[in-house]
PDB file of C-alpha atoms in Angstrom:
ATOM      1  CA  UNK W   1      -0.007  -0.006  -0.008  1.00 91.00           C
ATOM      2  CA  UNK W   2       1.238   3.501  -0.748  1.00 94.00           C
ATOM      3  CA  UNK W   3      -0.141   7.016  -0.462  1.00 94.00           C
ATOM      4  CA  UNK W   4       0.952  10.580  -1.248  1.00 92.00           C
ATOM      5  CA  UNK W   5       2.557  11.728   2.017  1.00 92.00           C
ATOM      6  CA  UNK W   6       3.946  10.690   5.426  1.00 92.00           C
ATOM      7  CA  UNK W   7       1.043  12.066   7.476  1.00 91.00           C
ATOM      8  CA  UNK W   8      -1.479  10.037   5.458  1.00 92.00           C
ATOM      9  CA  UNK W   9       0.801   7.015   5.559  1.00 94.00           C
ATOM     10  CA  UNK W  10       0.894   7.172   9.344  1.00 94.00           C
ATOM     11  CA  UNK W  11      -2.899   7.592   9.535  1.00 94.00           C
ATOM     12  CA  UNK W  12      -3.591   4.669   7.191  1.00 95.00           C
ATOM     13  CA  UNK W  13      -0.953   2.568   8.886  1.00 97.00           C
ATOM     14  CA  UNK W  14      -2.655   2.939  12.256  1.00 96.00           C
ATOM     15  CA  UNK W  15      -6.057   2.157  10.794  1.00 96.00           C
ATOM     16  CA  UNK W  16      -4.927  -0.845   8.761  1.00 96.00           C
ATOM     17  CA  UNK W  17      -2.232  -2.083  11.132  1.00 97.00           C
ATOM     18  CA  UNK W  18       0.300  -2.486   8.352  1.00 95.00           C
ATOM     19  CA  UNK W  19       3.103  -0.582   6.656  1.00 94.00           C
ATOM     20  CA  UNK W  20       2.060   2.120   4.218  1.00 96.00           C
ATOM     21  CA  UNK W  21       4.677   3.534   1.870  1.00 95.00           C
ATOM     22  CA  UNK W  22       4.932   7.075   0.459  1.00 95.00           C
ATOM     23  CA  UNK W  23       4.975   7.782  -3.283  1.00 95.00           C
ATOM     24  CA  UNK W  24       4.343  11.442  -4.017  1.00 94.00           C
ATOM     25  CA  UNK W  25       2.724  12.698  -7.192  1.00 92.00           C
ATOM     26  CA  UNK W  26       5.638  14.853  -8.351  1.00 94.00           C
ATOM     27  CA  UNK W  27       6.157  16.594 -11.689  1.00 94.00           C
ATOM     28  CA  UNK W  28       9.028  15.744 -14.032  1.00 91.00           C
ATOM     29  CA  UNK W  29      12.153  17.725 -13.376  1.00 88.00           C
ATOM     30  CA  UNK W  30      12.597  20.742 -15.579  1.00 75.00           C
ATOM     31  CA  UNK W  31      15.256  20.205 -18.247  1.00 69.00           C
ATOM     32  CA  UNK W  32      18.341  22.427 -18.544  1.00 61.00           C
ATOM     33  CA  UNK W  33      16.711  24.121 -21.533  1.00 62.00           C
ATOM     34  CA  UNK W  34      13.506  24.742 -19.585  1.00 63.00           C
ATOM     35  CA  UNK W  35      15.434  26.077 -16.593  1.00 63.00           C
ATOM     36  CA  UNK W  36      17.299  28.467 -18.862  1.00 61.00           C
ATOM     37  CA  UNK W  37      13.988  29.638 -20.285  1.00 59.00           C
ATOM     38  CA  UNK W  38      12.519  30.073 -16.811  1.00 58.00           C
ATOM     39  CA  UNK W  39      15.452  32.226 -15.690  1.00 54.00           C
ATOM     40  CA  UNK W  40      14.886  34.514 -18.675  1.00 51.00           C
ATOM     41  CA  UNK W  41      11.206  35.133 -18.013  1.00 54.00           C
ATOM     42  CA  UNK W  42      10.510  38.864 -17.821  1.00 50.00           C
ATOM     43  CA  UNK W  43       9.383  40.225 -14.443  1.00 57.00           C
ATOM     44  CA  UNK W  44       5.794  41.489 -14.636  1.00 60.00           C
ATOM     45  CA  UNK W  45       4.713  44.970 -13.634  1.00 70.00           C
ATOM     46  CA  UNK W  46       2.509  44.957 -11.708  1.00 85.00           C
ATOM     47  CA  UNK W  47       3.568  41.619 -10.182  1.00 95.00           C
ATOM     48  CA  UNK W  48       1.311  38.622 -10.716  1.00 97.00           C
ATOM     49  CA  UNK W  49      -0.239  36.252  -8.224  1.00 98.00           C
ATOM     50  CA  UNK W  50      -1.041  32.887  -9.823  1.00 98.00           C
ATOM     51  CA  UNK W  51      -3.479  30.111  -8.912  1.00 98.00           C
ATOM     52  CA  UNK W  52      -3.746  26.895 -10.894  1.00 97.00           C
ATOM     53  CA  UNK W  53      -6.382  24.239 -10.259  1.00 96.00           C
ATOM     54  CA  UNK W  54     -10.088  23.720  -9.717  1.00 96.00           C
ATOM     55  CA  UNK W  55     -12.202  26.728  -8.755  1.00 98.00           C
ATOM     56  CA  UNK W  56     -13.971  24.732  -6.080  1.00 96.00           C
ATOM     57  CA  UNK W  57     -15.262  25.298  -2.590  1.00 95.00           C
ATOM     58  CA  UNK W  58     -12.673  24.998   0.115  1.00 96.00           C
ATOM     59  CA  UNK W  59      -9.766  26.386  -1.932  1.00 96.00           C
ATOM     60  CA  UNK W  60      -9.818  29.802  -0.239  1.00 97.00           C
ATOM     61  CA  UNK W  61     -10.543  31.559  -3.520  1.00 98.00           C
ATOM     62  CA  UNK W  62     -13.314  33.818  -2.247  1.00 98.00           C
ATOM     63  CA  UNK W  63     -10.939  35.143   0.420  1.00 98.00           C
ATOM     64  CA  UNK W  64      -8.057  35.416  -2.045  1.00 98.00           C
ATOM     65  CA  UNK W  65     -10.175  37.635  -4.294  1.00 98.00           C
ATOM     66  CA  UNK W  66     -11.269  39.718  -1.320  1.00 97.00           C
ATOM     67  CA  UNK W  67      -7.635  40.161  -0.296  1.00 97.00           C
ATOM     68  CA  UNK W  68      -6.806  41.601  -3.723  1.00 97.00           C
ATOM     69  CA  UNK W  69      -8.634  44.819  -2.890  1.00 94.00           C
ATOM     70  CA  UNK W  70      -5.615  46.124  -1.041  1.00 87.00           C
ATOM     71  CA  UNK W  71      -2.769  44.543  -3.012  1.00 95.00           C
ATOM     72  CA  UNK W  72      -0.879  46.193  -5.862  1.00 93.00           C
ATOM     73  CA  UNK W  73      -0.698  43.079  -8.072  1.00 97.00           C
ATOM     74  CA  UNK W  74      -2.723  41.144 -10.589  1.00 97.00           C
ATOM     75  CA  UNK W  75      -4.373  37.794  -9.800  1.00 98.00           C
ATOM     76  CA  UNK W  76      -4.512  35.136 -12.514  1.00 98.00           C
ATOM     77  CA  UNK W  77      -6.787  32.102 -12.018  1.00 98.00           C
ATOM     78  CA  UNK W  78      -6.152  29.106 -14.301  1.00 98.00           C
ATOM     79  CA  UNK W  79      -8.944  26.533 -14.167  1.00 97.00           C
ATOM     80  CA  UNK W  80     -12.694  26.165 -13.769  1.00 98.00           C
ATOM     81  CA  UNK W  81     -14.950  24.554 -11.183  1.00 97.00           C
ATOM     82  CA  UNK W  82     -18.037  24.648  -9.032  1.00 97.00           C
ATOM     83  CA  UNK W  83     -17.441  28.303  -8.041  1.00 98.00           C
ATOM     84  CA  UNK W  84     -16.594  29.620 -11.544  1.00 98.00           C
ATOM     85  CA  UNK W  85     -19.733  31.754 -11.884  1.00 98.00           C
ATOM     86  CA  UNK W  86     -19.838  32.813  -8.247  1.00 98.00           C
ATOM     87  CA  UNK W  87     -16.224  33.999  -8.274  1.00 98.00           C
ATOM     88  CA  UNK W  88     -16.733  35.953 -11.476  1.00 98.00           C
ATOM     89  CA  UNK W  89     -19.750  37.649  -9.925  1.00 98.00           C
ATOM     90  CA  UNK W  90     -17.691  38.431  -6.803  1.00 98.00           C
ATOM     91  CA  UNK W  91     -14.993  40.098  -8.911  1.00 98.00           C
ATOM     92  CA  UNK W  92     -17.573  42.130 -10.815  1.00 97.00           C
ATOM     93  CA  UNK W  93     -19.367  43.208  -7.639  1.00 97.00           C
ATOM     94  CA  UNK W  94     -16.100  44.314  -6.059  1.00 97.00           C
ATOM     95  CA  UNK W  95     -14.987  46.199  -9.173  1.00 97.00           C
ATOM     96  CA  UNK W  96     -11.840  44.091  -9.459  1.00 97.00           C
ATOM     97  CA  UNK W  97     -12.106  43.270 -13.192  1.00 96.00           C
ATOM     98  CA  UNK W  98      -8.767  45.024 -13.879  1.00 95.00           C
ATOM     99  CA  UNK W  99      -6.974  43.122 -11.108  1.00 96.00           C
ATOM    100  CA  UNK W 100      -8.423  39.611 -11.400  1.00 98.00           C
ATOM    101  CA  UNK W 101      -8.290  37.606 -14.629  1.00 98.00           C
ATOM    102  CA  UNK W 102      -9.927  34.222 -15.259  1.00 98.00           C
ATOM    103  CA  UNK W 103      -7.921  32.165 -17.761  1.00 98.00           C
ATOM    104  CA  UNK W 104     -10.270  29.189 -17.921  1.00 97.00           C
ATOM    105  CA  UNK W 105      -8.906  25.781 -18.787  1.00 97.00           C
ATOM    106  CA  UNK W 106      -5.252  25.853 -19.806  1.00 96.00           C
ATOM    107  CA  UNK W 107      -3.312  23.031 -21.466  1.00 96.00           C
ATOM    108  CA  UNK W 108      -0.250  21.653 -19.581  1.00 92.00           C
ATOM    109  CA  UNK W 109       2.422  23.276 -21.782  1.00 90.00           C
ATOM    110  CA  UNK W 110       0.842  26.703 -21.537  1.00 94.00           C
ATOM    111  CA  UNK W 111       0.280  26.202 -17.819  1.00 94.00           C
ATOM    112  CA  UNK W 112       4.008  25.617 -17.222  1.00 92.00           C
ATOM    113  CA  UNK W 113       4.783  28.849 -19.091  1.00 92.00           C
ATOM    114  CA  UNK W 114       2.214  30.837 -17.137  1.00 95.00           C
ATOM    115  CA  UNK W 115       3.455  29.434 -13.842  1.00 95.00           C
ATOM    116  CA  UNK W 116       7.023  30.367 -14.645  1.00 93.00           C
ATOM    117  CA  UNK W 117       6.020  33.960 -15.364  1.00 94.00           C
ATOM    118  CA  UNK W 118       4.226  34.372 -12.013  1.00 97.00           C
ATOM    119  CA  UNK W 119       5.664  36.360  -9.151  1.00 97.00           C
ATOM    120  CA  UNK W 120       3.897  34.320  -6.448  1.00 98.00           C
ATOM    121  CA  UNK W 121       1.978  31.042  -6.550  1.00 98.00           C
ATOM    122  CA  UNK W 122      -1.012  30.308  -4.320  1.00 98.00           C
ATOM    123  CA  UNK W 123      -1.964  27.008  -2.701  1.00 98.00           C
ATOM    124  CA  UNK W 124      -4.724  27.539  -0.156  1.00 97.00           C
ATOM    125  CA  UNK W 125      -7.181  25.102   1.438  1.00 96.00           C
ATOM    126  CA  UNK W 126      -9.781  25.228   4.172  1.00 96.00           C
ATOM    127  CA  UNK W 127      -9.950  22.458   6.728  1.00 92.00           C
ATOM    128  CA  UNK W 128     -13.181  20.918   5.413  1.00 90.00           C
ATOM    129  CA  UNK W 129     -12.207  17.303   5.912  1.00 91.00           C
ATOM    130  CA  UNK W 130      -9.252  14.967   6.286  1.00 91.00           C
ATOM    131  CA  UNK W 131      -8.760  14.692   2.515  1.00 89.00           C
ATOM    132  CA  UNK W 132      -8.085  18.448   2.393  1.00 92.00           C
ATOM    133  CA  UNK W 133      -6.163  18.600   5.671  1.00 95.00           C
ATOM    134  CA  UNK W 134      -3.754  15.819   4.642  1.00 93.00           C
ATOM    135  CA  UNK W 135      -3.581  16.785   0.966  1.00 91.00           C
ATOM    136  CA  UNK W 136      -0.432  17.336  -1.048  1.00 93.00           C
ATOM    137  CA  UNK W 137      -1.497  19.295  -4.120  1.00 94.00           C
ATOM    138  CA  UNK W 138       0.297  19.006  -7.473  1.00 94.00           C
ATOM    139  CA  UNK W 139       0.459  22.780  -7.710  1.00 96.00           C
ATOM    140  CA  UNK W 140       2.720  22.890  -4.620  1.00 97.00           C
ATOM    141  CA  UNK W 141       5.423  21.068  -6.585  1.00 97.00           C
ATOM    142  CA  UNK W 142       4.661  22.812  -9.892  1.00 96.00           C
ATOM    143  CA  UNK W 143       5.493  26.162  -8.293  1.00 97.00           C
ATOM    144  CA  UNK W 144       8.749  24.704  -6.952  1.00 96.00           C
ATOM    145  CA  UNK W 145       9.773  23.379 -10.397  1.00 94.00           C
ATOM    146  CA  UNK W 146       9.075  26.819 -11.857  1.00 94.00           C
ATOM    147  CA  UNK W 147      11.144  28.506  -9.177  1.00 94.00           C
ATOM    148  CA  UNK W 148       8.164  30.513  -7.911  1.00 97.00           C
ATOM    149  CA  UNK W 149       7.801  31.224  -4.179  1.00 98.00           C
ATOM    150  CA  UNK W 150       4.295  30.485  -2.941  1.00 98.00           C
ATOM    151  CA  UNK W 151       1.761  31.351  -0.294  1.00 98.00           C
ATOM    152  CA  UNK W 152       0.650  28.007   1.125  1.00 98.00           C
ATOM    153  CA  UNK W 153      -1.683  26.756   3.828  1.00 98.00           C
ATOM    154  CA  UNK W 154       0.021  25.411   6.919  1.00 98.00           C
ATOM    155  CA  UNK W 155      -1.279  21.851   6.787  1.00 97.00           C
ATOM    156  CA  UNK W 156       0.811  18.825   7.890  1.00 94.00           C
ATOM    157  CA  UNK W 157       2.254  17.682   4.529  1.00 94.00           C
ATOM    158  CA  UNK W 158       3.187  21.204   3.402  1.00 96.00           C
ATOM    159  CA  UNK W 159       4.648  22.006   6.811  1.00 96.00           C
ATOM    160  CA  UNK W 160       6.745  18.845   6.734  1.00 93.00           C
ATOM    161  CA  UNK W 161       8.271  19.647   3.365  1.00 95.00           C
ATOM    162  CA  UNK W 162       8.669  23.363   4.016  1.00 97.00           C
ATOM    163  CA  UNK W 163      10.520  22.719   7.263  1.00 97.00           C
ATOM    164  CA  UNK W 164      13.098  20.849   5.217  1.00 96.00           C
ATOM    165  CA  UNK W 165      13.317  22.972   2.058  1.00 97.00           C
ATOM    166  CA  UNK W 166      11.896  26.428   2.939  1.00 98.00           C
ATOM    167  CA  UNK W 167      10.160  27.161  -0.391  1.00 98.00           C
ATOM    168  CA  UNK W 168       6.900  28.733   0.777  1.00 98.00           C
ATOM    169  CA  UNK W 169       5.406  31.227   3.179  1.00 98.00           C
ATOM    170  CA  UNK W 170       2.844  29.329   5.234  1.00 98.00           C
ATOM    171  CA  UNK W 171      -0.402  30.845   6.510  1.00 98.00           C
ATOM    172  CA  UNK W 172      -2.527  29.448   9.370  1.00 96.00           C
ATOM    173  CA  UNK W 173      -5.912  30.017   7.743  1.00 96.00           C
ATOM    174  CA  UNK W 174      -7.681  31.322   4.637  1.00 95.00           C
ATOM    175  CA  UNK W 175      -9.007  34.604   6.002  1.00 96.00           C
ATOM    176  CA  UNK W 176      -8.697  37.562   3.634  1.00 97.00           C
ATOM    177  CA  UNK W 177      -6.545  39.393   6.197  1.00 97.00           C
ATOM    178  CA  UNK W 178      -4.154  36.443   6.612  1.00 97.00           C
ATOM    179  CA  UNK W 179      -3.848  36.046   2.842  1.00 98.00           C
ATOM    180  CA  UNK W 180      -3.315  39.772   2.280  1.00 97.00           C
ATOM    181  CA  UNK W 181      -0.617  39.946   4.959  1.00 97.00           C
ATOM    182  CA  UNK W 182       1.184  36.943   3.486  1.00 98.00           C
ATOM    183  CA  UNK W 183       1.030  38.176  -0.104  1.00 98.00           C
ATOM    184  CA  UNK W 184       2.205  41.656   0.839  1.00 97.00           C
ATOM    185  CA  UNK W 185       5.185  40.146   2.643  1.00 97.00           C
ATOM    186  CA  UNK W 186       6.145  38.052  -0.350  1.00 98.00           C
ATOM    187  CA  UNK W 187       5.810  41.047  -2.669  1.00 97.00           C
ATOM    188  CA  UNK W 188       7.783  43.506  -0.507  1.00 97.00           C
ATOM    189  CA  UNK W 189      10.302  41.475   1.523  1.00 97.00           C
ATOM    190  CA  UNK W 190      13.046  41.069  -1.061  1.00 97.00           C
ATOM    191  CA  UNK W 191      15.325  39.036   1.214  1.00 97.00           C
ATOM    192  CA  UNK W 192      12.540  36.544   2.007  1.00 98.00           C
ATOM    193  CA  UNK W 193      11.516  36.264  -1.638  1.00 98.00           C
ATOM    194  CA  UNK W 194      15.088  35.756  -2.815  1.00 97.00           C
ATOM    195  CA  UNK W 195      15.680  33.042  -0.215  1.00 98.00           C
ATOM    196  CA  UNK W 196      12.539  31.113  -1.145  1.00 98.00           C
ATOM    197  CA  UNK W 197      13.289  31.433  -4.852  1.00 97.00           C
ATOM    198  CA  UNK W 198      16.839  30.156  -4.383  1.00 97.00           C
ATOM    199  CA  UNK W 199      15.543  27.235  -2.269  1.00 98.00           C
ATOM    200  CA  UNK W 200      13.078  26.299  -5.003  1.00 96.00           C
ATOM    201  CA  UNK W 201      15.993  25.951  -7.399  1.00 93.00           C
ATOM    202  CA  UNK W 202      17.698  23.541  -5.035  1.00 94.00           C
ATOM    203  CA  UNK W 203      14.574  21.712  -3.968  1.00 95.00           C
ATOM    204  CA  UNK W 204      13.418  20.855  -7.491  1.00 93.00           C
ATOM    205  CA  UNK W 205      16.513  18.668  -7.905  1.00 92.00           C
ATOM    206  CA  UNK W 206      15.108  16.401  -5.162  1.00 93.00           C
ATOM    207  CA  UNK W 207      11.317  16.669  -5.475  1.00 95.00           C
ATOM    208  CA  UNK W 208      10.726  15.424  -8.988  1.00 95.00           C
ATOM    209  CA  UNK W 209       9.316  12.294 -10.628  1.00 95.00           C
ATOM    210  CA  UNK W 210      12.710  11.054 -11.789  1.00 95.00           C
ATOM    211  CA  UNK W 211      13.690  10.660  -8.139  1.00 94.00           C
ATOM    212  CA  UNK W 212      10.290   9.416  -6.953  1.00 95.00           C
ATOM    213  CA  UNK W 213       9.770   6.748  -9.613  1.00 96.00           C
ATOM    214  CA  UNK W 214      12.807   4.858  -8.253  1.00 96.00           C
ATOM    215  CA  UNK W 215      10.853   4.258  -5.021  1.00 95.00           C
ATOM    216  CA  UNK W 216       7.758   3.121  -6.901  1.00 96.00           C
ATOM    217  CA  UNK W 217       9.693   0.665  -9.060  1.00 96.00           C
ATOM    218  CA  UNK W 218      11.371  -0.689  -5.903  1.00 95.00           C
ATOM    219  CA  UNK W 219       7.936  -1.387  -4.414  1.00 94.00           C
ATOM    220  CA  UNK W 220       6.853  -3.215  -7.565  1.00 94.00           C
ATOM    221  CA  UNK W 221      10.029  -5.279  -7.487  1.00 94.00           C
ATOM    222  CA  UNK W 222       9.138  -6.459  -3.997  1.00 90.00           C
ATOM    223  CA  UNK W 223       5.905  -7.941  -5.339  1.00 86.00           C
ATOM    224  CA  UNK W 224       7.853 -10.078  -7.814  1.00 88.00           C
ATOM    225  CA  UNK W 225      10.141 -11.688  -5.244  1.00 83.00           C
TER     226      UNK W 225
END
């Protein structure tokens, strides 16, 4: 048995009374050519805050949009979901059409390019159940591969990785004030931003599928013995 992170592995192990392995759903490592392209991406003015994924309940998106009222940056949302219409209405009602852009569905190649151009990535979740609380979202690693510091919820799996690699600024909850404070810090604290960005460059050499697949193949080999 394997799952996506150590916290879930421990939880399932206790419930099932057996060993549960960890195989994370990591992206492929960026090639030397891609890394060179990423390093040459122009800085955006105003800076951009980027979210990729489903526009669903529990992702903190309503509060993220609310936080944009006081931030000198542009928010780009790549994806669609249950809240697509509601969020668009929220943006319109708040008069934020010039600051918040909905990109809709984006193909993987374009998504990597958009992510690399971002100033800050966003990975927020509300504690609406154990599947959210113990989640380990793909976007967390996509931002790392792109060398983009991120604002991330302080849930167990993210906390565990960030304590080791220091690639994100963690927030305790999804309130608009907490999000605004975190984003402003990432956008204004140059020393913090530079440190997180540098750590992403080092971290992506370890957190990639080329490294992770070795563990998965080793598990399969055990079944053949």
